[in-house]
Coordinates of C-alpha atoms in Angstrom, one line a residue:
M1 CA -50.9 -75.0 -191.5
C2 CA -53.7 -75.5 -189.0
G3 CA -55.8 -72.4 -188.0
I4 CA -56.6 -71.3 -184.5
V5 CA -59.1 -68.7 -183.3
G6 CA -60.4 -67.7 -179.9
Y7 CA -62.8 -65.1 -178.5
V8 CA -63.7 -63.5 -175.2
G9 CA -66.1 -60.6 -175.0
E10 CA -69.7 -59.6 -174.8
Q11 CA -70.9 -61.0 -178.2
Q12 CA -72.0 -64.5 -179.0
A13 CA -68.8 -66.4 -179.8
S14 CA -70.0 -69.1 -182.2
P15 CA -70.7 -66.9 -185.3
L16 CA -67.5 -64.9 -184.7
L17 CA -65.5 -68.1 -184.5
M18 CA -67.0 -69.4 -187.7
D19 CA -66.4 -66.2 -189.5
S20 CA -62.7 -66.1 -188.4
L21 CA -62.2 -69.7 -189.4
K22 CA -63.5 -68.9 -192.9
R23 CA -60.8 -66.2 -193.1
L24 CA -58.2 -68.8 -192.4
E25 CA -59.3 -71.3 -195.0
Y26 CA -56.4 -70.2 -197.3
R27 CA -54.0 -71.9 -194.9
G28 CA -55.3 -75.3 -195.9
Y29 CA -57.2 -77.8 -193.7
D30 CA -59.0 -81.1 -193.7
S31 CA -61.3 -80.9 -190.7
A32 CA -62.7 -78.2 -188.3
G33 CA -64.4 -77.6 -185.0
I34 CA -65.5 -75.1 -182.4
A35 CA -66.2 -75.0 -178.7
T36 CA -68.1 -72.5 -176.6
L37 CA -68.5 -72.0 -172.9
H38 CA -71.8 -71.1 -171.4
E39 CA -72.9 -71.2 -167.7
E40 CA -69.9 -73.5 -166.9
N41 CA -70.8 -75.9 -169.7
I42 CA -68.6 -76.5 -172.8
T43 CA -70.3 -77.5 -176.1
V44 CA -68.1 -79.0 -178.8
W45 CA -68.9 -79.6 -182.5
R46 CA -66.5 -81.1 -185.0
S47 CA -66.5 -82.3 -188.6
S48 CA -64.1 -83.6 -191.2
G49 CA -63.8 -81.9 -194.5
K50 CA -64.7 -78.3 -195.3
L51 CA -66.2 -75.7 -193.0
T52 CA -69.5 -76.1 -194.8
N53 CA -69.7 -79.5 -193.2
L54 CA -69.2 -78.0 -189.8
Q55 CA -71.8 -75.4 -190.5
N56 CA -74.3 -78.1 -191.5
V57 CA -73.5 -80.0 -188.3
I58 CA -74.2 -77.1 -186.0
A59 CA -77.2 -75.7 -188.0
G60 CA -80.2 -75.6 -185.7
A61 CA -78.1 -76.5 -182.7
P62 CA -77.4 -73.3 -180.8
M63 CA -74.1 -72.8 -179.2
P64 CA -74.5 -70.1 -176.6
G65 CA -71.6 -68.5 -174.9
T66 CA -69.4 -65.4 -175.1
V67 CA -66.2 -67.4 -174.8
G68 CA -65.0 -69.9 -177.4
I69 CA -62.3 -71.4 -179.5
G70 CA -62.1 -72.8 -183.0
H71 CA -59.7 -74.8 -185.2
T72 CA -59.1 -75.9 -188.8
R73 CA -56.8 -78.9 -188.8
W74 CA -54.1 -80.0 -191.3
A75 CA -53.4 -83.7 -190.5
T76 CA -50.0 -84.6 -189.1
H77 CA -50.9 -87.4 -186.7
G78 CA -54.0 -89.5 -187.6
E79 CA -56.3 -89.3 -190.6
P80 CA -58.6 -86.3 -191.3
T81 CA -61.6 -87.7 -189.4
E82 CA -64.1 -86.2 -187.0
A83 CA -62.5 -88.1 -184.1
N84 CA -59.1 -86.5 -184.9
A85 CA -60.6 -83.0 -185.4
H86 CA -60.1 -80.3 -182.8
P87 CA -61.1 -79.2 -180.2
H88 CA -60.0 -82.1 -178.0
R89 CA -61.6 -82.6 -174.6
S90 CA -60.1 -83.9 -171.4
G91 CA -62.7 -83.8 -168.6
H92 CA -63.8 -80.2 -168.0
L93 CA -61.3 -78.6 -170.4
V94 CA -61.0 -78.4 -174.2
L95 CA -58.0 -77.5 -176.3
V96 CA -57.0 -76.5 -179.9
H97 CA -53.4 -77.0 -181.0
N98 CA -51.1 -76.3 -183.9
G99 CA -47.7 -77.9 -184.1
I100 CA -46.1 -81.2 -183.4
I101 CA -45.4 -82.8 -180.0
E102 CA -42.3 -84.8 -180.5
N103 CA -42.5 -86.8 -177.3
Y104 CA -46.2 -87.5 -177.5
V105 CA -45.6 -91.3 -177.6
E106 CA -43.9 -91.3 -174.2
L107 CA -46.4 -88.9 -172.7
K108 CA -49.3 -90.9 -174.1
H109 CA -48.0 -94.1 -172.5
D110 CA -47.5 -92.3 -169.2
L111 CA -51.0 -90.8 -169.2
A112 CA -52.6 -94.1 -170.1
G113 CA -50.9 -95.5 -167.0
D114 CA -52.8 -93.0 -165.0
G115 CA -56.1 -94.1 -166.5
Y116 CA -56.6 -91.5 -169.3
E117 CA -58.4 -92.9 -172.4
F118 CA -57.7 -91.5 -175.8
Q119 CA -60.4 -90.8 -178.3
S120 CA -58.1 -89.8 -181.2
E121 CA -54.9 -90.6 -183.0
T122 CA -53.5 -87.1 -182.5
D123 CA -50.6 -85.8 -180.5
S124 CA -52.7 -82.9 -179.5
E125 CA -55.0 -84.9 -177.2
V126 CA -52.0 -85.7 -175.1
V127 CA -51.6 -82.0 -174.3
A128 CA -55.2 -81.7 -173.1
H129 CA -54.9 -84.8 -170.8
L130 CA -51.5 -83.6 -169.6
I131 CA -52.9 -80.2 -168.4
H132 CA -56.0 -81.9 -167.0
R133 CA -53.8 -84.1 -164.9
W134 CA -52.1 -81.1 -163.3
M135 CA -55.5 -79.6 -162.6
A136 CA -56.7 -82.8 -161.0
K137 CA -53.7 -82.5 -158.6
G138 CA -55.1 -79.2 -157.4
H139 CA -53.3 -76.7 -159.5
G140 CA -55.2 -73.7 -161.0
F141 CA -56.0 -73.5 -164.7
Q142 CA -53.2 -71.1 -165.7
E143 CA -50.6 -72.8 -163.5
S144 CA -51.6 -76.2 -164.9
V145 CA -51.1 -75.0 -168.4
R146 CA -47.6 -73.7 -167.6
L147 CA -46.7 -77.0 -165.8
G148 CA -48.0 -79.1 -168.6
L149 CA -46.1 -77.2 -171.3
K150 CA -42.8 -77.7 -169.5
D151 CA -43.2 -81.5 -170.2
L152 CA -43.5 -81.0 -173.9
A153 CA -40.9 -81.4 -176.6
G154 CA -41.7 -80.0 -180.0
S155 CA -43.8 -77.0 -181.3
Y156 CA -47.1 -75.7 -180.3
A157 CA -49.6 -72.9 -180.3
I158 CA -52.5 -73.7 -178.0
V159 CA -55.7 -72.1 -176.7
L160 CA -57.8 -73.7 -173.9
L161 CA -61.2 -73.4 -172.3
S162 CA -62.1 -74.8 -168.9
E163 CA -65.5 -75.2 -167.2
D164 CA -63.7 -74.5 -163.9
A165 CA -62.7 -71.0 -165.2
P166 CA -65.7 -69.4 -166.9
G167 CA -64.9 -66.3 -169.0
M168 CA -61.3 -67.2 -169.4
L169 CA -59.0 -68.2 -172.3
V170 CA -55.5 -69.4 -171.8
A171 CA -53.1 -69.5 -174.8
A172 CA -49.4 -70.3 -175.3
R173 CA -46.9 -70.7 -178.1
A174 CA -43.5 -72.3 -178.8
G175 CA -42.4 -72.5 -182.4
C176 CA -45.9 -71.8 -183.9
P177 CA -47.4 -68.3 -184.5
L178 CA -50.1 -66.9 -182.2
V179 CA -51.4 -63.3 -181.9
V180 CA -53.8 -61.5 -179.6
G181 CA -56.1 -58.9 -181.0
L182 CA -57.4 -56.1 -178.7
G183 CA -60.9 -54.9 -179.6
D184 CA -63.4 -52.6 -177.9
G185 CA -64.2 -54.8 -174.9
D186 CA -63.4 -57.8 -177.0
F187 CA -60.3 -60.0 -177.2
F188 CA -59.4 -62.3 -180.1
I189 CA -56.7 -64.9 -180.4
A190 CA -55.6 -66.3 -183.8
S191 CA -52.8 -68.1 -185.6
D192 CA -52.8 -65.5 -188.3
I193 CA -53.8 -61.8 -188.6
P194 CA -56.4 -62.1 -191.4
A195 CA -58.6 -64.1 -189.1
I196 CA -59.3 -61.1 -186.8
L197 CA -58.5 -58.2 -189.1
H198 CA -62.2 -57.4 -189.4
H199 CA -62.4 -56.8 -185.7
T200 CA -59.2 -55.1 -184.8
R201 CA -55.8 -54.0 -186.1
K202 CA -54.3 -53.7 -182.6
I203 CA -52.2 -56.8 -182.3
I204 CA -49.9 -58.4 -179.6
F205 CA -47.5 -60.9 -181.0
L206 CA -46.7 -63.7 -178.5
D207 CA -43.1 -64.9 -178.3
D208 CA -41.9 -68.5 -177.8
G209 CA -42.3 -69.6 -174.2
E210 CA -45.1 -67.1 -173.4
T211 CA -48.6 -67.8 -172.1
C212 CA -51.5 -65.4 -172.3
T213 CA -54.6 -65.3 -170.1
V214 CA -57.6 -63.3 -171.2
A215 CA -60.2 -62.8 -168.4
N216 CA -62.1 -60.0 -166.6
N217 CA -61.5 -57.6 -169.5
Q218 CA -57.8 -57.7 -169.3
I219 CA -54.8 -59.6 -170.7
T220 CA -51.9 -61.1 -168.7
I221 CA -48.8 -62.4 -170.4
T222 CA -46.2 -64.5 -168.5
D223 CA -43.3 -66.9 -169.2
L224 CA -43.6 -70.5 -168.2
D225 CA -42.4 -69.7 -164.7
G226 CA -45.3 -67.3 -164.3
I227 CA -43.2 -64.1 -164.4
T228 CA -45.1 -61.3 -166.0
R229 CA -44.0 -59.9 -169.4
E230 CA -45.0 -56.5 -170.7
K231 CA -46.0 -56.4 -174.4
T232 CA -46.7 -53.4 -176.5
P233 CA -49.4 -53.8 -179.1
T234 CA -48.6 -53.3 -182.8
H235 CA -50.9 -51.4 -185.2
I236 CA -51.3 -53.4 -188.4
D237 CA -51.7 -51.2 -191.5
W238 CA -53.5 -53.9 -193.6
T239 CA -57.1 -53.0 -194.1
P240 CA -59.9 -55.6 -194.1
G241 CA -60.5 -55.0 -197.8
M242 CA -56.9 -56.2 -198.5
A243 CA -58.0 -59.7 -197.5
E244 CA -61.1 -59.8 -199.7
K245 CA -61.5 -60.9 -203.3
E246 CA -62.9 -57.6 -204.5
G247 CA -64.7 -59.1 -207.4
Y248 CA -62.0 -61.5 -208.5
R249 CA -63.0 -65.2 -208.9
H250 CA -60.1 -66.3 -206.7
F251 CA -57.7 -64.7 -204.2
M252 CA -54.8 -65.9 -206.4
L253 CA -56.0 -64.0 -209.4
K254 CA -56.6 -60.9 -207.3
E255 CA -53.1 -61.2 -205.9
I256 CA -51.5 -61.7 -209.4
H257 CA -53.2 -58.5 -210.5
E258 CA -51.9 -56.6 -207.4
Q259 CA -48.3 -57.1 -208.4
P260 CA -47.7 -53.7 -210.0
Q261 CA -48.6 -52.2 -206.6
V262 CA -46.4 -54.6 -204.8
V263 CA -43.4 -53.6 -206.8
L264 CA -44.2 -49.9 -206.2
H265 CA -44.8 -50.3 -202.5
T266 CA -41.6 -52.3 -202.0
L267 CA -39.6 -49.7 -203.8
M268 CA -41.3 -46.7 -202.2
G269 CA -38.8 -44.5 -200.4
R270 CA -36.0 -47.1 -200.7
Y271 CA -34.0 -45.8 -203.6
N272 CA -32.6 -42.5 -204.8
P273 CA -32.9 -42.2 -208.5
E274 CA -30.8 -39.1 -208.7
H275 CA -27.7 -40.6 -207.0
G276 CA -28.4 -44.3 -207.9
D277 CA -28.4 -45.5 -204.3
A278 CA -30.7 -47.8 -202.3
V279 CA -31.9 -46.7 -198.9
L280 CA -32.3 -49.7 -196.6
P281 CA -31.5 -48.5 -193.0
D282 CA -33.2 -51.4 -191.2
L283 CA -30.7 -54.0 -192.4
G284 CA -28.5 -53.2 -189.4
L285 CA -25.4 -53.2 -191.6
N286 CA -22.9 -50.3 -191.7
P287 CA -20.9 -49.5 -194.9
D288 CA -17.7 -50.9 -193.5
T289 CA -19.3 -54.2 -192.7
I290 CA -20.8 -54.4 -196.3
R291 CA -17.4 -53.5 -197.8
N292 CA -15.6 -56.2 -195.8
L293 CA -18.2 -58.9 -196.2
T294 CA -16.7 -62.0 -197.9
R295 CA -19.8 -64.2 -198.1
L296 CA -23.6 -64.0 -197.9
W297 CA -26.1 -66.8 -197.1
L298 CA -29.7 -66.9 -198.2
V299 CA -31.9 -69.4 -196.4
A300 CA -35.4 -70.1 -197.7
C301 CA -38.0 -72.8 -198.7
G302 CA -40.3 -73.3 -201.7
T303 CA -41.1 -70.2 -203.6
S304 CA -39.0 -68.1 -201.4
W305 CA -36.0 -70.3 -202.3
H306 CA -36.6 -69.5 -205.9
S307 CA -36.6 -65.8 -205.2
A308 CA -33.3 -66.3 -203.3
L309 CA -31.8 -68.0 -206.4
I310 CA -32.6 -64.8 -208.3
G311 CA -31.0 -62.8 -205.4
K312 CA -27.9 -64.9 -205.8
Y313 CA -27.6 -64.0 -209.5
L314 CA -28.2 -60.3 -208.9
I315 CA -25.9 -59.9 -205.9
E316 CA -23.0 -61.9 -207.4
T317 CA -23.3 -60.0 -210.7
M318 CA -23.8 -56.5 -209.3
A319 CA -21.9 -56.6 -206.0
K320 CA -19.2 -59.2 -206.8
L321 CA -20.0 -61.0 -203.5
P322 CA -20.2 -64.8 -203.2
V323 CA -23.7 -66.0 -202.2
H324 CA -24.8 -69.4 -200.9
V325 CA -28.5 -70.3 -201.3
E326 CA -29.6 -72.9 -198.8
L327 CA -32.9 -74.8 -198.3
G328 CA -34.1 -74.1 -194.8
S329 CA -34.9 -77.8 -194.3
E330 CA -31.3 -78.8 -195.0
F331 CA -29.3 -75.8 -193.8
R332 CA -29.1 -76.5 -190.0
H333 CA -28.8 -80.3 -190.5
R334 CA -25.4 -80.2 -192.1
D335 CA -22.1 -78.9 -191.0
S336 CA -22.0 -75.7 -193.1
L337 CA -19.0 -73.3 -193.1
L338 CA -21.0 -70.5 -191.7
N339 CA -19.0 -68.2 -189.4
K340 CA -19.6 -65.1 -187.3
D341 CA -18.4 -62.7 -190.0
D342 CA -21.0 -63.8 -192.4
V343 CA -24.5 -62.3 -193.0
V344 CA -27.5 -64.6 -193.3
I345 CA -30.8 -63.6 -194.8
G346 CA -33.8 -65.6 -194.0
V347 CA -36.5 -65.3 -196.8
S348 CA -40.0 -66.0 -195.7
Q349 CA -43.4 -64.5 -196.7
S350 CA -44.9 -65.3 -193.2
G351 CA -41.8 -65.0 -191.1
E352 CA -42.9 -68.2 -189.4
T353 CA -41.7 -70.9 -191.8
A354 CA -40.4 -73.5 -189.4
D355 CA -37.3 -74.7 -191.4
T356 CA -36.2 -71.2 -192.4
L357 CA -36.7 -69.9 -188.8
A358 CA -34.6 -72.8 -187.5
G359 CA -31.9 -71.9 -190.0
T360 CA -31.8 -68.3 -188.9
R361 CA -31.7 -69.3 -185.3
E362 CA -28.7 -71.6 -186.0
A363 CA -27.0 -68.6 -187.7
T364 CA -27.7 -66.4 -184.7
A365 CA -26.2 -69.1 -182.4
R366 CA -23.1 -69.1 -184.5
G367 CA -22.8 -65.3 -184.2
A368 CA -23.7 -64.3 -187.7
H369 CA -25.6 -61.2 -188.5
V370 CA -29.2 -62.3 -189.4
I371 CA -31.6 -60.3 -191.7
A372 CA -35.3 -61.2 -192.2
L373 CA -36.6 -60.6 -195.7
C374 CA -40.3 -60.9 -194.9
N375 CA -43.8 -59.7 -195.6
S376 CA -45.3 -60.0 -192.2
V377 CA -44.7 -57.2 -189.7
G378 CA -44.1 -58.5 -186.2
S379 CA -43.6 -62.1 -187.2
T380 CA -41.2 -64.3 -185.2
M381 CA -38.4 -64.0 -187.7
T382 CA -38.5 -60.2 -187.8
R383 CA -38.5 -60.0 -184.0
E384 CA -35.5 -62.3 -183.7
A385 CA -33.4 -60.9 -186.5
D386 CA -30.7 -58.2 -186.3
G387 CA -32.1 -56.5 -189.4
I388 CA -35.2 -56.4 -191.5
L389 CA -36.1 -56.0 -195.2
Y390 CA -39.9 -55.8 -195.5
T391 CA -41.6 -56.5 -198.8
H392 CA -44.9 -54.6 -198.3
A393 CA -47.0 -57.0 -200.3
G394 CA -50.0 -56.9 -198.0
P395 CA -51.8 -60.1 -196.9
E396 CA -51.5 -63.0 -199.3
I397 CA -54.4 -65.4 -199.0
G398 CA -53.9 -67.7 -201.9
V399 CA -51.8 -70.7 -200.9
A400 CA -49.7 -70.6 -204.0
S401 CA -47.5 -67.5 -203.5
T402 CA -47.6 -64.9 -206.3
K403 CA -47.4 -61.3 -205.1
A404 CA -45.2 -62.3 -202.1
F405 CA -42.7 -63.7 -204.5
M406 CA -42.8 -60.5 -206.5
G407 CA -42.2 -58.5 -203.4
Q408 CA -39.2 -60.7 -202.5
V409 CA -37.7 -60.4 -206.0
T410 CA -38.1 -56.6 -205.9
A411 CA -36.4 -56.5 -202.5
F412 CA -33.4 -58.5 -203.9
Y413 CA -33.0 -55.9 -206.7
L414 CA -32.8 -53.2 -204.0
L415 CA -30.4 -55.3 -202.0
A416 CA -28.2 -55.9 -205.0
L417 CA -28.1 -52.1 -205.7
L418 CA -27.2 -51.3 -202.1
L419 CA -24.4 -53.9 -201.9
G420 CA -23.1 -53.1 -205.4
R421 CA -22.9 -49.4 -204.8
T422 CA -21.5 -49.7 -201.3
R423 CA -18.8 -52.2 -202.4
G424 CA -17.9 -50.0 -205.4
A425 CA -18.8 -52.7 -207.9
M426 CA -21.5 -50.4 -209.4
T427 CA -20.7 -46.9 -210.5
P428 CA -23.1 -44.0 -209.8
E429 CA -24.1 -44.1 -213.4
D430 CA -24.8 -47.9 -213.1
G431 CA -26.9 -47.1 -210.0
V432 CA -28.9 -44.4 -211.8
A433 CA -29.6 -46.7 -214.7
W434 CA -30.6 -49.5 -212.3
C435 CA -33.1 -47.2 -210.5
S436 CA -34.5 -46.1 -213.8
H437 CA -35.2 -49.7 -214.9
L438 CA -36.8 -50.5 -211.5
A439 CA -39.1 -47.4 -211.8
G440 CA -40.3 -48.6 -215.2
I441 CA -41.2 -52.2 -214.2
A442 CA -44.7 -51.7 -212.8
P443 CA -46.2 -50.3 -216.0
H444 CA -44.7 -53.2 -218.0
I445 CA -46.4 -55.7 -215.5
E446 CA -49.7 -53.8 -216.0
H447 CA -49.3 -54.2 -219.8
I448 CA -48.9 -58.0 -219.4
L449 CA -51.9 -58.3 -217.1
A450 CA -54.0 -56.5 -219.7
T451 CA -53.2 -59.3 -222.2
E452 CA -54.5 -62.0 -219.8
P453 CA -57.0 -63.4 -222.4
E454 CA -54.0 -64.3 -224.7
I455 CA -52.6 -66.5 -221.9
E456 CA -56.0 -68.0 -221.1
R457 CA -56.2 -69.0 -224.8
I458 CA -52.9 -70.8 -224.5
A459 CA -54.0 -72.5 -221.3
G460 CA -57.1 -73.9 -223.2
K461 CA -54.8 -75.9 -225.5
Y462 CA -52.8 -77.6 -222.8
Y463 CA -54.9 -78.0 -219.6
R464 CA -55.6 -81.7 -220.4
D465 CA -51.9 -82.7 -220.5
S466 CA -50.5 -84.6 -217.5
D467 CA -46.9 -83.4 -217.6
A468 CA -44.9 -80.3 -218.5
L469 CA -41.3 -79.2 -218.7
Y470 CA -40.1 -75.6 -218.0
L471 CA -36.7 -74.4 -219.3
G472 CA -34.7 -71.3 -218.6
R473 CA -31.2 -70.1 -218.3
G474 CA -29.4 -67.5 -216.2
L475 CA -31.7 -65.2 -214.2
N476 CA -34.7 -66.9 -215.8
F477 CA -33.7 -70.4 -214.6
P478 CA -35.3 -69.8 -211.1
I479 CA -38.4 -68.5 -212.9
A480 CA -38.6 -71.8 -214.7
L481 CA -38.5 -73.6 -211.4
E482 CA -41.2 -71.2 -210.0
G483 CA -43.4 -71.6 -213.1
A484 CA -43.3 -75.4 -212.8
L485 CA -44.0 -75.2 -209.0
K486 CA -47.1 -73.0 -209.6
L487 CA -48.5 -75.4 -212.2
K488 CA -48.0 -78.5 -210.0
E489 CA -49.3 -76.7 -206.9
I490 CA -52.7 -75.7 -208.2
S491 CA -53.4 -77.9 -211.2
Y492 CA -51.9 -81.1 -210.0
I493 CA -50.1 -81.5 -213.3
H494 CA -46.6 -83.0 -212.9
A495 CA -44.2 -80.3 -213.9
E496 CA -40.4 -79.9 -213.7
G497 CA -38.2 -76.8 -214.1
Y498 CA -34.7 -77.2 -215.5
A499 CA -31.8 -75.2 -216.6
A500 CA -32.0 -75.5 -220.4
G501 CA -28.4 -76.6 -220.7
E502 CA -29.3 -79.6 -218.5
M503 CA -32.1 -80.9 -220.8
K504 CA -29.7 -83.3 -222.6
H505 CA -28.7 -84.8 -219.3
G506 CA -32.0 -86.6 -218.7
P507 CA -35.2 -84.6 -219.4
I508 CA -34.9 -84.9 -223.1
A509 CA -35.9 -88.5 -222.8
L510 CA -39.4 -87.4 -221.8
I511 CA -40.1 -85.2 -224.7
D512 CA -42.9 -86.3 -227.1
R513 CA -46.2 -84.9 -228.5
Q514 CA -47.8 -85.2 -225.0
M515 CA -45.1 -83.1 -223.2
P516 CA -45.6 -79.3 -223.5
V517 CA -42.3 -77.6 -223.0
V518 CA -42.5 -74.0 -221.7
V519 CA -39.4 -72.1 -222.8
L520 CA -38.3 -68.8 -221.2
A521 CA -36.3 -67.1 -224.0
P522 CA -36.3 -63.3 -223.7
R523 CA -33.6 -61.6 -225.7
D524 CA -30.4 -61.7 -223.6
H525 CA -26.8 -63.0 -223.8
L526 CA -28.1 -66.6 -223.6
Y527 CA -30.8 -66.2 -226.3
D528 CA -28.9 -68.2 -228.9
K529 CA -28.5 -71.1 -226.4
M530 CA -32.3 -71.0 -225.8
V531 CA -32.9 -71.1 -229.6
T532 CA -30.8 -74.3 -229.7
A533 CA -32.9 -75.8 -226.9
V534 CA -36.1 -75.1 -228.7
R535 CA -34.7 -76.7 -231.9
E536 CA -33.8 -79.8 -229.9
V537 CA -37.3 -80.0 -228.5
K538 CA -38.9 -79.6 -231.9
A539 CA -36.6 -82.3 -233.4
R540 CA -38.2 -84.7 -231.0
N541 CA -41.8 -83.7 -231.9
G542 CA -42.2 -81.7 -228.6
L543 CA -44.7 -79.0 -228.1
V544 CA -43.1 -75.6 -227.4
V545 CA -44.8 -72.7 -225.5
A546 CA -42.3 -69.9 -225.7
I547 CA -42.0 -66.6 -223.7
V548 CA -40.1 -64.2 -225.9
T549 CA -39.3 -60.6 -226.3
E550 CA -41.4 -58.4 -228.6
G551 CA -39.9 -58.5 -232.0
D552 CA -38.6 -62.0 -231.8
D553 CA -38.8 -63.7 -235.2
T554 CA -36.6 -66.8 -234.7
I555 CA -38.3 -68.7 -231.9
V556 CA -41.7 -67.4 -233.1
D557 CA -41.2 -69.5 -236.3
L558 CA -40.3 -72.6 -234.3
A559 CA -42.8 -72.6 -231.4
D560 CA -46.3 -73.9 -231.3
D561 CA -47.5 -71.0 -229.1
V562 CA -45.8 -67.7 -228.2
Y563 CA -46.3 -65.0 -225.6
R564 CA -44.4 -61.8 -226.0
I565 CA -43.2 -59.6 -223.2
P566 CA -42.1 -56.0 -223.5
E567 CA -38.4 -55.4 -224.2
V568 CA -36.5 -54.4 -221.1
D569 CA -32.9 -54.5 -220.0
P570 CA -32.1 -58.3 -219.8
M571 CA -31.3 -58.0 -216.0
F572 CA -34.9 -57.1 -215.3
T573 CA -36.7 -59.8 -217.3
P574 CA -37.6 -62.0 -214.3
F575 CA -40.3 -59.4 -213.3
L576 CA -42.0 -59.8 -216.7
V577 CA -41.5 -63.5 -217.4
T578 CA -43.0 -64.4 -214.0
I579 CA -46.5 -63.0 -214.8
P580 CA -47.5 -65.1 -217.8
L581 CA -46.3 -68.2 -216.0
Q582 CA -48.5 -67.4 -213.0
L583 CA -51.5 -66.7 -215.2
L584 CA -50.9 -69.9 -217.3
A585 CA -50.9 -72.0 -214.1
Y586 CA -54.0 -70.2 -212.9
H587 CA -56.1 -70.7 -216.0
I588 CA -55.0 -74.3 -216.5
A589 CA -56.1 -75.0 -212.9
T590 CA -59.4 -73.3 -213.3
L591 CA -60.1 -75.2 -216.6
R592 CA -59.3 -78.5 -214.7
G593 CA -61.7 -77.5 -211.9
T594 CA -59.3 -77.6 -209.0
D595 CA -59.5 -75.6 -205.8
V596 CA -57.1 -72.8 -206.8
D597 CA -56.9 -70.9 -203.5
Q598 CA -56.8 -74.1 -201.4
P599 CA -55.0 -76.8 -203.3
R600 CA -55.0 -80.3 -201.8
N601 CA -52.4 -81.3 -199.2
L602 CA -50.9 -77.8 -199.1
A603 CA -50.8 -75.2 -196.3
K604 CA -50.1 -71.5 -196.7
S605 CA -47.5 -71.3 -193.9
V606 CA -45.5 -74.4 -193.1
T607 CA -44.9 -73.7 -189.4
V608 CA -43.8 -77.3 -188.4
E609 CA -40.9 -79.2 -189.8

């Protein structure tokens, strides 16, 4: 999604803005721009393409001023051109905007009738003209922002500068994230924490319908009626180094290698190995509610949806509780059977995913108990939920999620333990064994990471192919979906994940010598079924890349390439099968020369529908 930054302080704004925009590159963008205010004059520079293009544009053209705003755009209205890049100007004010204005056509027609001329194809320029019109009627800067926002339908995070108000920034949000950082005499505004983490870890999270004014070394937050709201800053535990590559070639590779720590951090203090219990007090659920629960809903998008599918397998198996897994983009647009006695868990790395957030809000409106399973402290979803289950993965910069997925999967294992033990579906002995298996996962992941060259070798054989099929069953079916998603996201190879039993219902028609088939076949109760699937692929001259358990001698004799994972209890294989698929996608992408951390057309957080 688009990136926003703003600065007010005593330092020159331009270099700070550029540095912050670089730290938001992982979100995905197609154009960029900055504006600074100096002696009641605003200077704006914009460029299509990467930030290096913007740097070249402003090289040798000083942009003085200690107040400024910046933006990286991900096109929704209008092509990625300089004219459509932000900031957008209307007279003496400029604006940057994330989100989608749903009624911009009507507003544009109305503004054109008042003589406003449009220089771009964006919906964002409408907002700038709308606020300027209120100022032209004699209203002050802050009041004009509030009045203009009342006319909007849709989502937005905006930050504005005005030549009539030197030394002031005005920001507001509705449906898109925006945070304010408090420094030492400096104030920062950003759409995501990593943009300003090098300057402060003292953060104020704006809520929907709030505006923020930074001026005269102080912050004022109000609602759209101008009524002041008191906000308490949150201290963010992430260190700046957590958002750096630390010697890795890409953020994605660094984050893949951080997954043993993610598992440990997500587990830490949350289970009792002696009694076989999980300790999750922030869920907001009492034991009687858990025991009487008849249905659980999991709402998610993309990679988070895959983790939710694993959660469904675990919870239904270990807690004997029916679970519905819903795509956030579909959930609130159909007449589901959700009722007030149900529990709904929204799964989102950022806690700002628009469709998932809309789904949890629908659940709240229907009286259900909502839990946010999230990685981002203070995000909108966590603030609105009745309960929280944090994953403690730290900031994830790579667009293709890896360690955040691992944190979500770990959280679902804890949740299955809690529900299973509380509902009496797991004995204390079952719980102790479960905890023991969880405690041993991180070393196994470290072992797999140490064999990365083996996976890189396999990648070298298949990176030129244009299609791939991923097959799995049971708990590993969602991992097949996730493996295929990772490959298509970062390498642009067409890849599909299927339940292996469905292969004969269509995908088998695609198999030939140019179609690698990645088979997830650890030794479990479905192993014989997977052997049959492999034989069917080979009978059609397909190429098989198999992920198997150490000691396998059946599939090893059939497959073209094999990667062996350590032997663990079959219920815990998703942890281990995931890693080689992430590394396979990564090394295929690097061999193809794609932009691994910033794949085309993708954004890190999808904060608009």
